[in-house]
Coordinates of C-alpha atoms in Angstrom, one line a residue:
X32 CA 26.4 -5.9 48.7
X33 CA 28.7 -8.5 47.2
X34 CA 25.3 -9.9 45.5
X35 CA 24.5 -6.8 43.8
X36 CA 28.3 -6.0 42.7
X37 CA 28.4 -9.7 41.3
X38 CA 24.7 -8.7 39.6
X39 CA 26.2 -5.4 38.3
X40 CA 29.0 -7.3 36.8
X41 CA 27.0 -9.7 35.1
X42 CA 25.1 -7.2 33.6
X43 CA 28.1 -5.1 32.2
X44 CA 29.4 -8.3 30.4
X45 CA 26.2 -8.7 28.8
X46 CA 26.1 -5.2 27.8
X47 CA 29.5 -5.4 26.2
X48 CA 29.0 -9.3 24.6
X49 CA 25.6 -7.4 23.3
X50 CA 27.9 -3.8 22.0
X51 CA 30.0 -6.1 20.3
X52 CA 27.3 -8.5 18.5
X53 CA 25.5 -5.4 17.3
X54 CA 28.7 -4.2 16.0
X55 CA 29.7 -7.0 14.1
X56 CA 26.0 -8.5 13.3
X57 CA 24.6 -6.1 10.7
X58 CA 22.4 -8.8 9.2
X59 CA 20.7 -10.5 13.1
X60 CA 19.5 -13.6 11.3
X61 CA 23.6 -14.3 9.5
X62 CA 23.9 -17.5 11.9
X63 CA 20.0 -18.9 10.8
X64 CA 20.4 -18.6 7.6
X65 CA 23.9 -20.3 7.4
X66 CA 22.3 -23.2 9.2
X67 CA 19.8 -23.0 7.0
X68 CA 21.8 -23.2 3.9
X69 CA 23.8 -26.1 5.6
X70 CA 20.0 -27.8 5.9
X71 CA 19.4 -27.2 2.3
X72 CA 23.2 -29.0 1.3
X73 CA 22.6 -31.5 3.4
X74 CA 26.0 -31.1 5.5
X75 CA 27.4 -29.9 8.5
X76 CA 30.6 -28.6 10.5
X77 CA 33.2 -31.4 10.9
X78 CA 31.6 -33.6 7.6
X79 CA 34.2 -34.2 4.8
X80 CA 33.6 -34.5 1.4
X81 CA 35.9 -36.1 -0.7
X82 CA 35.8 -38.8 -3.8
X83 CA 34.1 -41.5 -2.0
X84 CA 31.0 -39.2 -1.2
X85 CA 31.8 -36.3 -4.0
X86 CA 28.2 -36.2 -5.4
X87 CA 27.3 -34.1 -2.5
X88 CA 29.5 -31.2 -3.6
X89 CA 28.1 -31.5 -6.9
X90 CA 26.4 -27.8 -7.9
X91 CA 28.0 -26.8 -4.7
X92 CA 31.7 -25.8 -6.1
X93 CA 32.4 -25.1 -9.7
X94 CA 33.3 -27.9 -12.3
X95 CA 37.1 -27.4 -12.6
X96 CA 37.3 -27.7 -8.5
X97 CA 35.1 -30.6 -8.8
X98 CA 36.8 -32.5 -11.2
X99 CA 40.1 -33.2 -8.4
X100 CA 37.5 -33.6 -6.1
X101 CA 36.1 -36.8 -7.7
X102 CA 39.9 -37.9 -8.1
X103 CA 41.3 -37.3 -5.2
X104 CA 43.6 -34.7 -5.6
X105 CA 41.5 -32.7 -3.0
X106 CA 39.3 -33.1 0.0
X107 CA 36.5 -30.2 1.5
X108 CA 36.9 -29.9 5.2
X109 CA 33.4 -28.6 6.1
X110 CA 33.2 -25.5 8.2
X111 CA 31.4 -22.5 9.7
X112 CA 31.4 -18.8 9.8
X113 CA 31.5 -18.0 13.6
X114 CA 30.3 -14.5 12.7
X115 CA 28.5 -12.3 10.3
X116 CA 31.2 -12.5 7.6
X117 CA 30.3 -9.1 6.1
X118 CA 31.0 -4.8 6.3
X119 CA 29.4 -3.3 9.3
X120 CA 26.0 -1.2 10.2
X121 CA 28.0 1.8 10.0
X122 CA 29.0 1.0 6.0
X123 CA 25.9 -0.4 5.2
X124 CA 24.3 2.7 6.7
X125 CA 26.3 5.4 4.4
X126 CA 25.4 3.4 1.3
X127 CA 21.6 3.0 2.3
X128 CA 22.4 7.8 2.1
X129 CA 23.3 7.4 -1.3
X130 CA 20.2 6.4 -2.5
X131 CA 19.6 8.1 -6.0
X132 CA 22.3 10.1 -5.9
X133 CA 25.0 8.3 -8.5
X134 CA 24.1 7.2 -12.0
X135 CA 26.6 6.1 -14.8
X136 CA 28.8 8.1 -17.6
X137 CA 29.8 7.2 -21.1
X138 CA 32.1 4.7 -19.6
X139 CA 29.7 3.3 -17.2
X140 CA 32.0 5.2 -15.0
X141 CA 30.3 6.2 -11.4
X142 CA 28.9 10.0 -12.0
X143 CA 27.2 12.4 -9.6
X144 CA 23.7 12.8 -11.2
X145 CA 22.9 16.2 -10.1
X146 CA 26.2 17.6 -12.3
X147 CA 26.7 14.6 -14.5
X148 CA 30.4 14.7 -13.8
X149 CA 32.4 12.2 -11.8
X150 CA 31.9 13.0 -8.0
X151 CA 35.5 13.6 -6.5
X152 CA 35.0 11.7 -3.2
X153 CA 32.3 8.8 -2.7
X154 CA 32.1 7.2 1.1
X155 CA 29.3 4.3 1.0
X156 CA 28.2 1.9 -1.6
X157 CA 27.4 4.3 -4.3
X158 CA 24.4 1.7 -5.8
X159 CA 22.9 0.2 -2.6
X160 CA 19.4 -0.8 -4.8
X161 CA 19.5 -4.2 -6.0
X162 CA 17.4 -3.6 -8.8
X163 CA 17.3 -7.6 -10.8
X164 CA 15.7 -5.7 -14.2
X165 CA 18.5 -2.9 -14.3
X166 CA 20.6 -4.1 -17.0
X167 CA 23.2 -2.5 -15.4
X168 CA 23.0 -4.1 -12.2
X169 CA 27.0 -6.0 -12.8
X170 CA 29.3 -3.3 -13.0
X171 CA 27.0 -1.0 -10.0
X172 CA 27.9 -4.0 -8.0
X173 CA 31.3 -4.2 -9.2
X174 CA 31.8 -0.5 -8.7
X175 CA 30.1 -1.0 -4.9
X176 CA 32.7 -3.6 -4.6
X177 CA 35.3 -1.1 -5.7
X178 CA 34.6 1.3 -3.1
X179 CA 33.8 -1.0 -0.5
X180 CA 37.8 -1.4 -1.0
X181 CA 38.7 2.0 -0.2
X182 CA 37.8 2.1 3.5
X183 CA 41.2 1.4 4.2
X184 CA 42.2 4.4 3.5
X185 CA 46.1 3.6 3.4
X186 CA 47.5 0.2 2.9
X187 CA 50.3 -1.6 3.6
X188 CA 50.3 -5.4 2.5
X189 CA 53.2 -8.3 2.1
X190 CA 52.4 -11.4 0.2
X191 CA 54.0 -13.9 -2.0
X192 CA 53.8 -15.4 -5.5
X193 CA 54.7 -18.7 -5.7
X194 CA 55.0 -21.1 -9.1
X195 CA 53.9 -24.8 -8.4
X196 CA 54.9 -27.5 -10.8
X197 CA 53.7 -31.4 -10.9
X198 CA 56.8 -31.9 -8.9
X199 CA 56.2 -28.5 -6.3
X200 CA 57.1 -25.2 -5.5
X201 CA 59.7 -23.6 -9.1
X202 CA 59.6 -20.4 -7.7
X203 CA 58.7 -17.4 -5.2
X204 CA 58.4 -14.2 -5.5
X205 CA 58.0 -11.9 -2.6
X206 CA 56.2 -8.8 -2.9
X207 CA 55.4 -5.7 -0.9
X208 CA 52.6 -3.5 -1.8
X209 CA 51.1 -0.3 -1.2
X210 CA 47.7 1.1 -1.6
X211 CA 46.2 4.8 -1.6
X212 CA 42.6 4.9 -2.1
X213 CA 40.9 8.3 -2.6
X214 CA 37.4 7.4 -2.4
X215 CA 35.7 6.0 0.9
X216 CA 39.2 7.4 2.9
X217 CA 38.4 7.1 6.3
X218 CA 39.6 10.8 6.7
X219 CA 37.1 12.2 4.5
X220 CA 38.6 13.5 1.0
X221 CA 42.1 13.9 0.4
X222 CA 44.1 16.3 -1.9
X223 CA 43.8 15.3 -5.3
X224 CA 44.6 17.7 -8.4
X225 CA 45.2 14.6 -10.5
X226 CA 41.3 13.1 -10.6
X227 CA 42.9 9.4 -9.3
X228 CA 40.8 7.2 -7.8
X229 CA 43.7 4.8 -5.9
X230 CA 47.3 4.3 -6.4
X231 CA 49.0 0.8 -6.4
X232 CA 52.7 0.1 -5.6
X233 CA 54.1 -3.0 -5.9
X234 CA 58.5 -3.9 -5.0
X235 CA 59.6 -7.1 -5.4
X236 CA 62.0 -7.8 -3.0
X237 CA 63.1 -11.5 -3.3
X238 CA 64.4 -13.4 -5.9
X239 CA 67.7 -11.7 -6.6
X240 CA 67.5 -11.3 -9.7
X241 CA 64.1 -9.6 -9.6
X242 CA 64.9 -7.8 -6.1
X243 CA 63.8 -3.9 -7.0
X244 CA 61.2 -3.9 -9.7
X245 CA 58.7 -1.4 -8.7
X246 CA 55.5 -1.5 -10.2
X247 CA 52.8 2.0 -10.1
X248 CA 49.0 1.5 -11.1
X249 CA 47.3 5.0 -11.3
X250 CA 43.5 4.7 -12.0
X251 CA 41.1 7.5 -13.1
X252 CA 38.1 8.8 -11.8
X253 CA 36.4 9.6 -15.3
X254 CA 37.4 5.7 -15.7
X255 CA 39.6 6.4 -18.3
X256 CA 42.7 3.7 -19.0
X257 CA 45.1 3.7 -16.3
X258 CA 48.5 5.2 -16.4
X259 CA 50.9 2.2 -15.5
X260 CA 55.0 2.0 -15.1
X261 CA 57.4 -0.4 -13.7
X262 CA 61.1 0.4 -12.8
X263 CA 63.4 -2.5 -13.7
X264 CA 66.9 -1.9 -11.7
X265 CA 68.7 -3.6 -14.8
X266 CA 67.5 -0.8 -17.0
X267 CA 68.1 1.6 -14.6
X268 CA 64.9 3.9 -16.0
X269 CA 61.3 3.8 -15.9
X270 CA 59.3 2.3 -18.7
X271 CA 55.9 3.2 -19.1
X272 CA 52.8 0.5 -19.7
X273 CA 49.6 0.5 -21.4
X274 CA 46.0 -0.8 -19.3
X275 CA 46.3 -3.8 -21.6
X276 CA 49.3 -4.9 -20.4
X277 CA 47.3 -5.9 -16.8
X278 CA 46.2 -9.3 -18.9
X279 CA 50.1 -10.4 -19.2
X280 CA 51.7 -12.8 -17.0
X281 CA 52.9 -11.6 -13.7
X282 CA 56.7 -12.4 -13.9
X283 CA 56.3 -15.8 -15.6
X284 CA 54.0 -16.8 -13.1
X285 CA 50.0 -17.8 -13.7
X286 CA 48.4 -14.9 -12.3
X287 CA 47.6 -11.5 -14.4
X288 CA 47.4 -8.2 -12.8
X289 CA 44.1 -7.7 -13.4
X290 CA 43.9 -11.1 -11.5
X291 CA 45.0 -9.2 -8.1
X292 CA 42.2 -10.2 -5.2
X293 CA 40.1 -12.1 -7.7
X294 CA 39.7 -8.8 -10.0
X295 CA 41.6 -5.6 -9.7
X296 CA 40.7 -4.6 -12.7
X297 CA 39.0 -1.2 -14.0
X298 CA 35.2 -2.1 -13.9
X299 CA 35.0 0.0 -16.8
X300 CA 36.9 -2.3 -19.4
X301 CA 34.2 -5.3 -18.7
X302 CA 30.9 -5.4 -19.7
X303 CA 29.2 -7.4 -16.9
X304 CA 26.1 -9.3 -16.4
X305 CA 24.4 -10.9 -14.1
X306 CA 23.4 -14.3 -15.2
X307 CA 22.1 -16.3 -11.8
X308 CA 22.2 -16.5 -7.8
X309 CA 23.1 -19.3 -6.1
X310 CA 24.6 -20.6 -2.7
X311 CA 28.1 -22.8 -3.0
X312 CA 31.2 -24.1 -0.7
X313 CA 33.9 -21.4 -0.3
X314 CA 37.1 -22.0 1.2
X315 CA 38.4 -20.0 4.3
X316 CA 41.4 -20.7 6.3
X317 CA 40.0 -21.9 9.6
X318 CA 41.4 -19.1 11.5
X319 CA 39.5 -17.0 9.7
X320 CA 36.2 -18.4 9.7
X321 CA 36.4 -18.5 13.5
X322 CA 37.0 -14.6 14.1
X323 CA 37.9 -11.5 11.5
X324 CA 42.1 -10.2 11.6
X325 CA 41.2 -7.9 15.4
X326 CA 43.8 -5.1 13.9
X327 CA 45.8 -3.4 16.6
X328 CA 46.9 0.3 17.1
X329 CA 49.9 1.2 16.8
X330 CA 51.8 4.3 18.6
X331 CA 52.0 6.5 15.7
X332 CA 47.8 6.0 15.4
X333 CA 48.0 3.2 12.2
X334 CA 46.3 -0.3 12.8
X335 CA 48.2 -3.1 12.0
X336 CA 47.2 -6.9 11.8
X337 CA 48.6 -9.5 14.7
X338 CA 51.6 -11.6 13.6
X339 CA 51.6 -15.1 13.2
X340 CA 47.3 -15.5 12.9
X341 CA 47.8 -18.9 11.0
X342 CA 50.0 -21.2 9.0
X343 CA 49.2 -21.5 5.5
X344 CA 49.8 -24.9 3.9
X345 CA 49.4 -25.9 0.8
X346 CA 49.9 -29.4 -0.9
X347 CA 53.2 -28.5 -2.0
X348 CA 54.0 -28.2 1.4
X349 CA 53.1 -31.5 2.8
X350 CA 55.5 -34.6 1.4
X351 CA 54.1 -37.7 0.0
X352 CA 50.8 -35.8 -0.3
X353 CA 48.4 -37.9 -2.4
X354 CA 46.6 -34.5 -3.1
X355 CA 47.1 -31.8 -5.6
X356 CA 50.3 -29.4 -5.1
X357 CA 48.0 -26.3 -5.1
X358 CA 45.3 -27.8 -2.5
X359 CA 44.9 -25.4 0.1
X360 CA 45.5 -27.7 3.6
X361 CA 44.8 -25.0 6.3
X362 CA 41.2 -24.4 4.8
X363 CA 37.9 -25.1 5.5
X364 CA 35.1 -24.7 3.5
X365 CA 31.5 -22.4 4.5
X366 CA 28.1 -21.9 2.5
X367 CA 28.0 -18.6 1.0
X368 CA 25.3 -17.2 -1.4
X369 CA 27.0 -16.1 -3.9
X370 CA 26.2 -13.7 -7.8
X371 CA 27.1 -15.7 -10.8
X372 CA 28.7 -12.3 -13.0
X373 CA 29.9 -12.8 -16.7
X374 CA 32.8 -10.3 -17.5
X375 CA 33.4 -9.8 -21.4
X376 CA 36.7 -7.5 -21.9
X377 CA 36.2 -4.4 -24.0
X378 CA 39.9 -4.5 -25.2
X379 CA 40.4 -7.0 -28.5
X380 CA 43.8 -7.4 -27.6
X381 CA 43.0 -8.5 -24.0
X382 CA 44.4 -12.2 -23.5
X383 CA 41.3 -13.1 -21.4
X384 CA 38.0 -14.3 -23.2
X385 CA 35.0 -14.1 -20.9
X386 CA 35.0 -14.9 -16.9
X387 CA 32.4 -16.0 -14.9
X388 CA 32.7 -14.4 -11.1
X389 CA 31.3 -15.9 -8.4
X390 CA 30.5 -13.0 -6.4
X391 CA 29.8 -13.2 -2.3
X392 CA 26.8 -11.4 -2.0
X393 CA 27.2 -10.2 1.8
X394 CA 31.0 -9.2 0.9
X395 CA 30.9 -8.3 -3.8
X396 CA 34.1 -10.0 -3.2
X397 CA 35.1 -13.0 -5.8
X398 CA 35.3 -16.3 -4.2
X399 CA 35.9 -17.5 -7.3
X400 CA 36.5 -16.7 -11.2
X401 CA 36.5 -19.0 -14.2
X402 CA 38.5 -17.9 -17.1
X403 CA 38.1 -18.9 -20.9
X404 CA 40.6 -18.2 -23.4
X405 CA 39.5 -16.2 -27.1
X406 CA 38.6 -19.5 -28.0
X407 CA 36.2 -19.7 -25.8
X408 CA 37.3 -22.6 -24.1
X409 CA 37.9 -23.3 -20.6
X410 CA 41.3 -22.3 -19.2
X411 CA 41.9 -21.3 -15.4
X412 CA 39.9 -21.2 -12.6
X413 CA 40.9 -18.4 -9.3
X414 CA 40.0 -19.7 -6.0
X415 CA 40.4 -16.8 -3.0
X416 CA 40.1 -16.5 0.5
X417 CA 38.8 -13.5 1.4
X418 CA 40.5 -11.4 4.5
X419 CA 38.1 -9.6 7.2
X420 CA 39.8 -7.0 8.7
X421 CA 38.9 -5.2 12.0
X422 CA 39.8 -2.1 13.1
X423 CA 38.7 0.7 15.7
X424 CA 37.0 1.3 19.0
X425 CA 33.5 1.4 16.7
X426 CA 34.7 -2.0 15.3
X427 CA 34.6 -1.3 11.5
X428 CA 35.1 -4.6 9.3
X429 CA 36.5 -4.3 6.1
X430 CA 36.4 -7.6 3.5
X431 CA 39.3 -5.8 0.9
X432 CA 42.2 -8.0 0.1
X433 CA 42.8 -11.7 -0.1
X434 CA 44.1 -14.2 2.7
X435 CA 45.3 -16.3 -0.2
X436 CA 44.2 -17.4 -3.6
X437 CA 45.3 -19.9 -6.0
X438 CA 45.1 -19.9 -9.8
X439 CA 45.1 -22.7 -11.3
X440 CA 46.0 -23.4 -15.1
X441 CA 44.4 -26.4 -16.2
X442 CA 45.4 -25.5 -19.6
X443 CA 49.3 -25.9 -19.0
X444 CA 49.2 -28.4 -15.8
X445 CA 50.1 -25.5 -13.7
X446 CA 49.6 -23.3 -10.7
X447 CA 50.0 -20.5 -9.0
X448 CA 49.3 -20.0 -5.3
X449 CA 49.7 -16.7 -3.5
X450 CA 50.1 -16.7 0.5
X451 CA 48.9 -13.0 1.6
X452 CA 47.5 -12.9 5.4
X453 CA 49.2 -15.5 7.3
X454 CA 52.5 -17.8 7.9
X455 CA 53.8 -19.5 5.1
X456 CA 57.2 -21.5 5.5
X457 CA 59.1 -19.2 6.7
X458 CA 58.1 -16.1 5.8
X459 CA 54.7 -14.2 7.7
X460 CA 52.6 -11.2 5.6
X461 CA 51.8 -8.8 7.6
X462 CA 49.4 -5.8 7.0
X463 CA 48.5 -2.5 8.4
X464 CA 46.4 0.4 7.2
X465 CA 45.7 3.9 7.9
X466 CA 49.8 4.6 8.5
X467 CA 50.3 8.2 8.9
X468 CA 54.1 7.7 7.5
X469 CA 51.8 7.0 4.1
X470 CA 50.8 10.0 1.7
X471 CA 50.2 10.2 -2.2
X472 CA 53.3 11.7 -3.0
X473 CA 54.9 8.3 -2.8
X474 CA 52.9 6.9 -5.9
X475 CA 54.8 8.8 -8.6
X476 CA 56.3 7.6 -11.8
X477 CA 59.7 9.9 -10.2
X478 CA 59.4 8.0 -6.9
X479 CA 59.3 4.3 -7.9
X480 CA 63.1 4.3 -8.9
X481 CA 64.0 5.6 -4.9
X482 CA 61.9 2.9 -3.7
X483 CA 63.2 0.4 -5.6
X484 CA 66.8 0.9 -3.6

């Protein structure tokens, strides 16, 4: 009896070890071909790359990364993704419906193609055809990326902005942010007589003399511009901005709006294309390429990430580094294949020139995103870690905002790094989603001056 209860046992941990690698493993063959990218590189886990041997990153990680590398301002921590880094069957499987079903407007806005209008709720990747002739094929990934977003539903999200000098941290800002997305909401669709397809709220919180500013993003369906504002507590009223603004500094630092998560931009004011596929290094803090953020529910039915997953360091944080200041310590660094996607703004008075995103092609998140000025010459380069989230008794996994990202301005000596998920010094970011005490009527131009108290 005690054989066949130990037996029975066994067996029921299988079952569940199985459940939960059919949940998470979409793709069965993620872990062969990661090894066999690691073949092709000719590394492995635990090797580190750093000036002495740098020639075996070379065509691995873009130029402007490579260029510290061979100096010694930063070393690459090889590592491994200890799952299938990626959205779940589930996801995958509502895409794979849509089939046919969405083209492109005027804009080269998403439309339904049996009305020709914009569709008013879209759950799945609206383009799952990888089609390598469509000329098209940049901004229907981009705009799968865009949705992929939305399966959040409601968001809640701390982070930081944080100026680094030559001589370390200038400046943080501390920010707290909200998200409604409209399409791919986990509740089906939502109420919404205005056509939006998400709202944005960001509050600055610390430093004093910035504590307040609220900051609304409303974007269109019909991928129109996007109706922006900010509420400034030294003005006392709301002022409201144009779409082009979203290529200005964010509060003196080196990040742009547009800049948010690698691009949180409207797809629509880019043209993209899709110049090459390769496979690269990508950073990941080492937390994170061990297991995705396992959200927990909360009373009141919203999920919310643990506390305290991982500290975040950065070579500003370390004294007597001999590295860079913006050199992301806590990271490893995983193959990935990746889309090489040129975006050319539409805007003249957009204070980007063209960007080259490297694109994850599991994830259409940017890992990373090289910037040249009007000029045409090179000017920043993004690095970001992006955040798995998951959530739910069916395990969904959701790839939608940054762990952390760093941009770096090799035009001024400067950078910009931006803890999100994580501890850094003394502050921890958490996030939650799907919070019932969320709703849309909190993303108003009236609103923004109440939360700003």
């Amino acid at each position: 009896m005690a054989k066949r209860l130990i037996l029975l046992t066994l067996f029921g941990l299988l079952i569940a070890v199985f459940s939960f690698q059919a949940a998470m493993a979409y793709n069965p063959n993620w872990k062969a071909e990661q090894d066999q990218m690691f073949k092709q590189m000719g590394i492995k886990p635990g090797d580190v790359i750093d000036s002495k041997n740098w020639e075996k990153a070379k065509d691995l990680i873009p130029e402007s990364i490579l260029a510290y590398l061979k100096q010694g301002g930063i070393d690459l921590k090889i590592g491994e993704m200890k799952y299938d880094y990626g959205h779940d069957e589930a996801w995958e499987k509502a895409g794979e419906a849509n089939r046919g079903k969405y083209g492109l407007g005027n804009r080269k806005e998403i439309v339904d193609r049996a009305t020709g209008k914009f569709p008013t709720f879209v759950y799945g990747r609206p383009f799952p055809d990888e089609d390598k002739d469509d000329p098209n094929l940049g901004i229907k990934l981009m705009h799968n990326k865009s949705v992929d977003r939305g399966r959040a539903g409601m968001m809640y999200q701390d982070c930081a902005t944080v100026l680094v000098g030559q001589g370390g941290v200038e400046r943080a800002l501390y920010n707290q942010v909200w998200y409604y997305f409209y399409w791919a909401h986990p509740d089906g669709e939502q109420q919404n007589p205005n056509n939006y397809k998400f709202a944005e709220m960001i509050k600055l919180t610390e430093p004093y003399d910035l504590a307040g500013t609220v900051v609304l993003t409303l974007r269109h369906l019909d991928g129109s511009p996007d109706l922006g504002g900010s509420y400034v507590p030294a003005l006392r009223r709301v002022r409201r901005t144009s779409g082009s603004n979203r290529s200005d500094p964010f509060f003196g630092s080196d990040i742009v709006v547009d800049d948010s998560g690698g691009w949180g931009g409207q797809d629509e004011s880019m043209t993209w294309k899709v110049i090459d596929e390769k496979e690269v290094l990508i950073p990941k803090s080492h937390w994170q390429a061990d297991s995705p953020d396992l959200m927990v529910k909360q009373p009141n039915g919203s999920w919310k990430g643990k506390s305290n997953v991982g500290t975040l360091k950065f070579g500003c944080d370390e004294k007597n580094t001999e590295g860079t200041v913006w050199a992301p310590l806590h990271a490893v660094w995983v193959p990935r294949k990746v889309y090489l996607i040129e975006a050319t703004p539409i805007d003249p008075y957009y204070n980007y020139g063209k960007c080259l995103y490297y694109i994850d092609k599991k994830t259409l998140m940017p890992v990373y995103k090289i910037v040249k000025n009007k000029a045409g010459e090179y000017w920043k380069t993004l690095i970001i870690d992006q955040y798995a989230q998951q959530w739910g008794d069916d395990k969904k996994q959701i790839i939608d905002q940054p762990g952390w990202y760093i941009v770096l301005d090799d035009k001024s000596h400067h950078a910009t790094v931006s803890p999100v998920r994580g501890t850094w010094r003394d502050w921890d970011f958490p996030v939650s989603i799907m919070d019932p005490n969320m709703n849309s009527r909190m993303f108003t131009f009236e609103n923004i001056a109440t939360m700003s108290k």
